[in-house]
CSV table of C-alpha atoms in Angstrom, one decimal:
chain,number,residue,atom,x,y,z
A,991,UNK,CA,-20.3,16.0,-12.5
A,992,UNK,CA,-18.6,18.0,-15.2
A,993,UNK,CA,-15.1,19.5,-14.6
A,994,UNK,CA,-16.6,23.0,-14.3
A,995,UNK,CA,-19.0,21.8,-11.7
A,996,UNK,CA,-16.1,20.3,-9.6
A,997,UNK,CA,-14.1,23.5,-10.0
A,998,UNK,CA,-17.1,25.6,-8.9
A,999,UNK,CA,-17.6,23.3,-5.8
A,1000,UNK,CA,-14.1,23.5,-4.9
A,1001,UNK,CA,-14.0,27.3,-5.2
A,1002,UNK,CA,-17.1,27.4,-2.9
A,1003,UNK,CA,-15.3,25.4,-0.3
A,1004,UNK,CA,-12.2,27.6,-0.5
A,1005,UNK,CA,-14.4,30.7,0.1
A,1006,UNK,CA,-16.0,29.5,3.3
A,1007,UNK,CA,-12.7,28.5,5.1
A,1008,UNK,CA,-11.7,30.4,8.2
A,1009,UNK,CA,-8.1,31.7,8.6
A,1010,UNK,CA,-7.1,28.6,10.7
A,1011,UNK,CA,-8.6,26.0,8.2
A,1012,UNK,CA,-7.0,24.5,5.1
A,1013,UNK,CA,-8.3,22.1,2.5
A,1014,UNK,CA,-5.6,19.5,2.0
A,1015,UNK,CA,-7.3,17.2,-0.4
A,1016,UNK,CA,-10.2,17.2,-2.9
A,1017,UNK,CA,-10.7,14.0,-4.8
A,1018,UNK,CA,-13.4,12.5,-7.0
A,1019,UNK,CA,-14.8,9.0,-7.5
A,1020,UNK,CA,-14.0,7.0,-10.7
A,1021,UNK,CA,-17.2,8.3,-12.3
A,1022,UNK,CA,-16.6,11.9,-11.0
A,1023,UNK,CA,-20.2,11.7,-9.6
A,1024,UNK,CA,-18.9,12.3,-6.0
A,1025,UNK,CA,-16.3,14.7,-4.5
A,1026,UNK,CA,-14.5,14.0,-1.3
A,1027,UNK,CA,-12.9,16.7,0.8
A,1028,UNK,CA,-10.8,16.9,3.8
A,1029,UNK,CA,-10.2,20.0,6.0
A,1030,UNK,CA,-7.7,20.6,8.7
A,1031,UNK,CA,-7.2,23.2,11.4
A,1032,UNK,CA,-4.2,24.4,13.4
A,1033,UNK,CA,-5.1,22.0,16.3
A,1034,UNK,CA,-4.4,19.0,14.0
A,1035,UNK,CA,-8.1,18.2,13.8
A,1036,UNK,CA,-9.7,17.2,10.6
A,1037,UNK,CA,-13.1,16.8,9.1
A,1038,UNK,CA,-14.1,14.9,5.8
A,1039,UNK,CA,-17.3,15.3,3.9
A,1040,UNK,CA,-18.7,14.3,0.5
A,1041,UNK,CA,-20.6,16.2,-2.2
A,1042,UNK,CA,-22.7,14.0,-4.4
A,1043,UNK,CA,-25.8,13.2,-6.3
A,1044,UNK,CA,-26.4,9.7,-4.7
A,1045,UNK,CA,-26.2,7.7,-1.5
A,1046,UNK,CA,-23.1,5.8,-0.3
A,1047,UNK,CA,-22.2,2.9,1.9
A,1048,UNK,CA,-24.0,2.7,5.3
A,1049,UNK,CA,-20.5,2.2,6.8
A,1050,UNK,CA,-19.4,5.7,5.5
A,1051,UNK,CA,-20.4,8.1,8.4
A,1052,UNK,CA,-19.3,11.4,7.1
A,1053,UNK,CA,-21.9,14.0,6.0
A,1054,UNK,CA,-22.9,14.0,2.3
A,1055,UNK,CA,-24.1,17.3,0.8
A,1056,UNK,CA,-26.3,16.6,-2.2
A,1057,UNK,CA,-25.6,18.7,-5.3
A,1058,UNK,CA,-27.8,21.6,-5.8
A,1059,UNK,CA,-27.9,24.3,-8.5
A,1060,UNK,CA,-27.6,27.0,-5.8
A,1061,UNK,CA,-23.9,27.0,-4.9
A,1062,UNK,CA,-24.4,29.7,-2.3
A,1063,UNK,CA,-27.0,27.4,-0.4
A,1064,UNK,CA,-24.4,24.5,-0.6
A,1065,UNK,CA,-21.7,26.8,0.8
A,1066,UNK,CA,-24.0,27.9,3.7
A,1067,UNK,CA,-24.9,24.3,4.5
A,1068,UNK,CA,-21.2,23.2,4.6
A,1069,UNK,CA,-20.2,26.2,6.7
A,1070,UNK,CA,-23.1,25.5,9.2
A,1071,UNK,CA,-22.1,21.8,9.4
A,1072,UNK,CA,-18.4,22.8,10.1
A,1073,UNK,CA,-19.4,25.2,12.9
A,1074,UNK,CA,-21.7,22.7,14.6
A,1075,UNK,CA,-19.7,19.4,14.8
A,1076,UNK,CA,-16.7,18.2,16.8
A,1077,UNK,CA,-13.7,17.9,14.4
A,1078,UNK,CA,-11.7,14.7,14.7
A,1079,UNK,CA,-8.3,14.7,16.4
A,1080,UNK,CA,-5.7,13.0,14.3
A,1081,UNK,CA,-3.6,11.2,16.9
A,1082,UNK,CA,-0.3,9.5,16.7
A,1083,UNK,CA,-2.1,6.1,16.8
A,1084,UNK,CA,-4.2,7.2,13.7
A,1085,UNK,CA,-0.9,8.2,11.9
A,1086,UNK,CA,0.7,4.8,12.9
A,1087,UNK,CA,-2.2,2.8,11.7
A,1088,UNK,CA,-2.3,4.5,8.3
A,1089,UNK,CA,1.4,4.3,7.9
A,1090,UNK,CA,1.2,0.5,8.6
A,1091,UNK,CA,-1.3,0.2,5.7
A,1092,UNK,CA,1.2,2.0,3.5
A,1093,UNK,CA,4.1,-0.2,4.6
A,1094,UNK,CA,2.0,-3.3,3.9
A,1095,UNK,CA,1.5,-2.5,0.3
A,1096,UNK,CA,5.4,-2.4,-0.2
A,1097,UNK,CA,5.7,-5.8,1.5
A,1098,UNK,CA,3.0,-7.5,-0.7
A,1099,UNK,CA,0.5,-7.5,2.2
A,1100,UNK,CA,-3.0,-6.4,1.8
A,1101,UNK,CA,-6.0,-5.8,4.1
A,1102,UNK,CA,-9.4,-7.0,2.9
A,1103,UNK,CA,-12.9,-6.6,4.2
A,1104,UNK,CA,-14.5,-9.8,5.2
A,1105,UNK,CA,-17.9,-9.9,3.3
A,1106,UNK,CA,-18.7,-13.6,4.2
A,1107,UNK,CA,-21.8,-12.4,6.1
A,1108,UNK,CA,-22.7,-10.1,3.2
A,1109,UNK,CA,-22.3,-7.0,5.4
A,1110,UNK,CA,-22.4,-4.6,2.4
A,1111,UNK,CA,-25.7,-6.1,1.4
A,1112,UNK,CA,-27.3,-6.3,4.9
A,1113,UNK,CA,-25.4,-3.7,6.8
A,1114,UNK,CA,-26.4,-5.3,10.0
A,1115,UNK,CA,-23.0,-6.4,11.3
A,1116,UNK,CA,-19.8,-4.6,12.2
A,1117,UNK,CA,-17.2,-4.4,9.6
A,1118,UNK,CA,-14.4,-7.0,9.9
A,1119,UNK,CA,-11.0,-7.1,8.2
A,1120,UNK,CA,-8.5,-9.8,7.5
A,1121,UNK,CA,-4.9,-9.7,6.0
A,1122,UNK,CA,-3.4,-11.6,3.0
A,1123,UNK,CA,0.3,-12.0,2.5
A,1124,UNK,CA,1.7,-13.0,-0.8
A,1125,UNK,CA,4.7,-15.2,0.0
A,1126,UNK,CA,5.2,-16.4,-3.7
A,1127,UNK,CA,3.2,-16.6,-6.9
A,1128,UNK,CA,1.2,-19.6,-5.7
A,1129,UNK,CA,1.4,-19.3,-1.9
A,1130,UNK,CA,-0.7,-16.8,0.1
A,1131,UNK,CA,-1.2,-16.7,3.9
A,1132,UNK,CA,-4.4,-15.4,5.5
A,1133,UNK,CA,-3.8,-13.7,8.9
A,1134,UNK,CA,-6.3,-12.4,11.4
A,1135,UNK,CA,-6.2,-8.7,12.3
A,1136,UNK,CA,-5.9,-7.6,16.0
A,1137,UNK,CA,-8.8,-6.1,17.7
A,1138,UNK,CA,-7.1,-2.8,18.3
A,1139,UNK,CA,-6.2,-2.6,14.6
A,1140,UNK,CA,-9.8,-3.6,13.6
A,1141,UNK,CA,-11.1,-0.8,15.7
A,1142,UNK,CA,-8.9,1.8,13.9
A,1143,UNK,CA,-9.8,0.4,10.5
A,1144,UNK,CA,-13.4,0.7,11.2
A,1145,UNK,CA,-12.7,4.3,12.3
A,1146,UNK,CA,-10.7,5.0,9.3
A,1147,UNK,CA,-13.4,3.6,6.9
A,1148,UNK,CA,-16.2,5.5,8.6
A,1149,UNK,CA,-14.3,8.8,8.3
A,1150,UNK,CA,-13.2,8.3,4.6
A,1151,UNK,CA,-9.6,7.7,5.2
A,1152,UNK,CA,-9.6,4.2,3.8
A,1153,UNK,CA,-12.0,2.7,1.3
A,1154,UNK,CA,-12.3,-0.6,-0.6
A,1155,UNK,CA,-12.2,-1.7,-4.2
A,1156,UNK,CA,-14.1,-4.8,-5.4
A,1157,UNK,CA,-11.9,-7.3,-7.2
A,1158,UNK,CA,-12.9,-9.8,-9.9
A,1159,UNK,CA,-13.1,-12.6,-7.3
A,1160,UNK,CA,-15.7,-10.6,-5.2
A,1161,UNK,CA,-13.2,-9.7,-2.6
A,1162,UNK,CA,-12.9,-6.2,-1.1
A,1163,UNK,CA,-9.4,-4.8,-1.1
A,1164,UNK,CA,-8.7,-1.9,1.3
A,1165,UNK,CA,-6.7,1.1,0.3
A,1166,UNK,CA,-5.7,4.5,1.9
A,1167,UNK,CA,-7.8,7.1,0.2
A,1168,UNK,CA,-6.4,10.5,-1.1
A,1169,UNK,CA,-7.7,12.1,2.0
A,1170,UNK,CA,-5.9,9.6,4.2
A,1171,UNK,CA,-2.6,10.1,2.3
A,1172,UNK,CA,-3.0,13.9,2.5
A,1173,UNK,CA,-3.6,13.7,6.3
A,1174,UNK,CA,-0.4,11.5,6.7
A,1175,UNK,CA,1.7,14.0,4.9
A,1176,UNK,CA,0.1,16.9,6.7
A,1177,UNK,CA,1.0,15.3,10.1
A,1178,UNK,CA,4.4,14.1,9.1
A,1179,UNK,CA,6.3,16.9,10.8
A,1180,UNK,CA,4.5,16.3,14.1
A,1181,UNK,CA,4.8,12.5,14.2
A,1182,UNK,CA,7.8,11.5,12.1
A,1183,UNK,CA,10.2,11.4,15.1
A,1184,UNK,CA,8.0,9.1,17.1
A,1185,UNK,CA,7.2,6.8,14.1
A,1186,UNK,CA,11.0,6.4,13.5
A,1187,UNK,CA,11.5,5.3,17.1
A,1188,UNK,CA,8.8,2.7,16.7
A,1189,UNK,CA,9.6,1.6,13.1
A,1190,UNK,CA,11.9,-1.3,13.8
A,1191,UNK,CA,9.4,-2.9,16.2
A,1192,UNK,CA,6.5,-2.8,13.8
A,1193,UNK,CA,5.0,-6.3,13.1
A,1194,UNK,CA,3.2,-5.9,9.9
A,1195,UNK,CA,1.8,-9.5,10.1
A,1196,UNK,CA,-0.1,-8.6,13.3
A,1197,UNK,CA,-0.4,-4.8,13.8
A,1198,UNK,CA,-1.4,-3.7,17.3
A,1199,UNK,CA,-2.1,-0.2,18.2
A,1200,UNK,CA,-2.0,1.1,21.8
């Protein structure tokens, strides 16, 4: 999409928001052929959606609105969708999980998607994750990921709060998306005190979420 098209889509989204709704992130893919948006309301609930001209991963569960020349129709379709779905509650456990992913990056720890069963090609199995820790230049450790964290990671991926980038060695590195980062910052005043209480007990080598 051209820059003007992206701006027009963004304007259309702003125009459909209710007084208790805010758009906290609007990002594009590397090719700018898809736009990703996250909205929040005063109940600390959120919804993500995608505007694009092509399909995406079967593990991404958010609604995609396909680009049309009629922006008013696009606007109406998005508003109707927002009025008829249940928005996601962003709980402390979600905040905790995304914060752990951010902390891992600072500690040379990374989460990867296990594609040994070619899940991206077949889309028949549940998504699995594992952790790699860089101890030194030539030493890496592979760690399993707890089932409780696996569950949250699957939810984050499905809702667009995390995504993956394919590396040269055909591995899939997980990262927190612009939408996920925006949601962390938006919820910081609500959850920072609790997170500081938990901070010293966090085990980044094996994250468990209650």
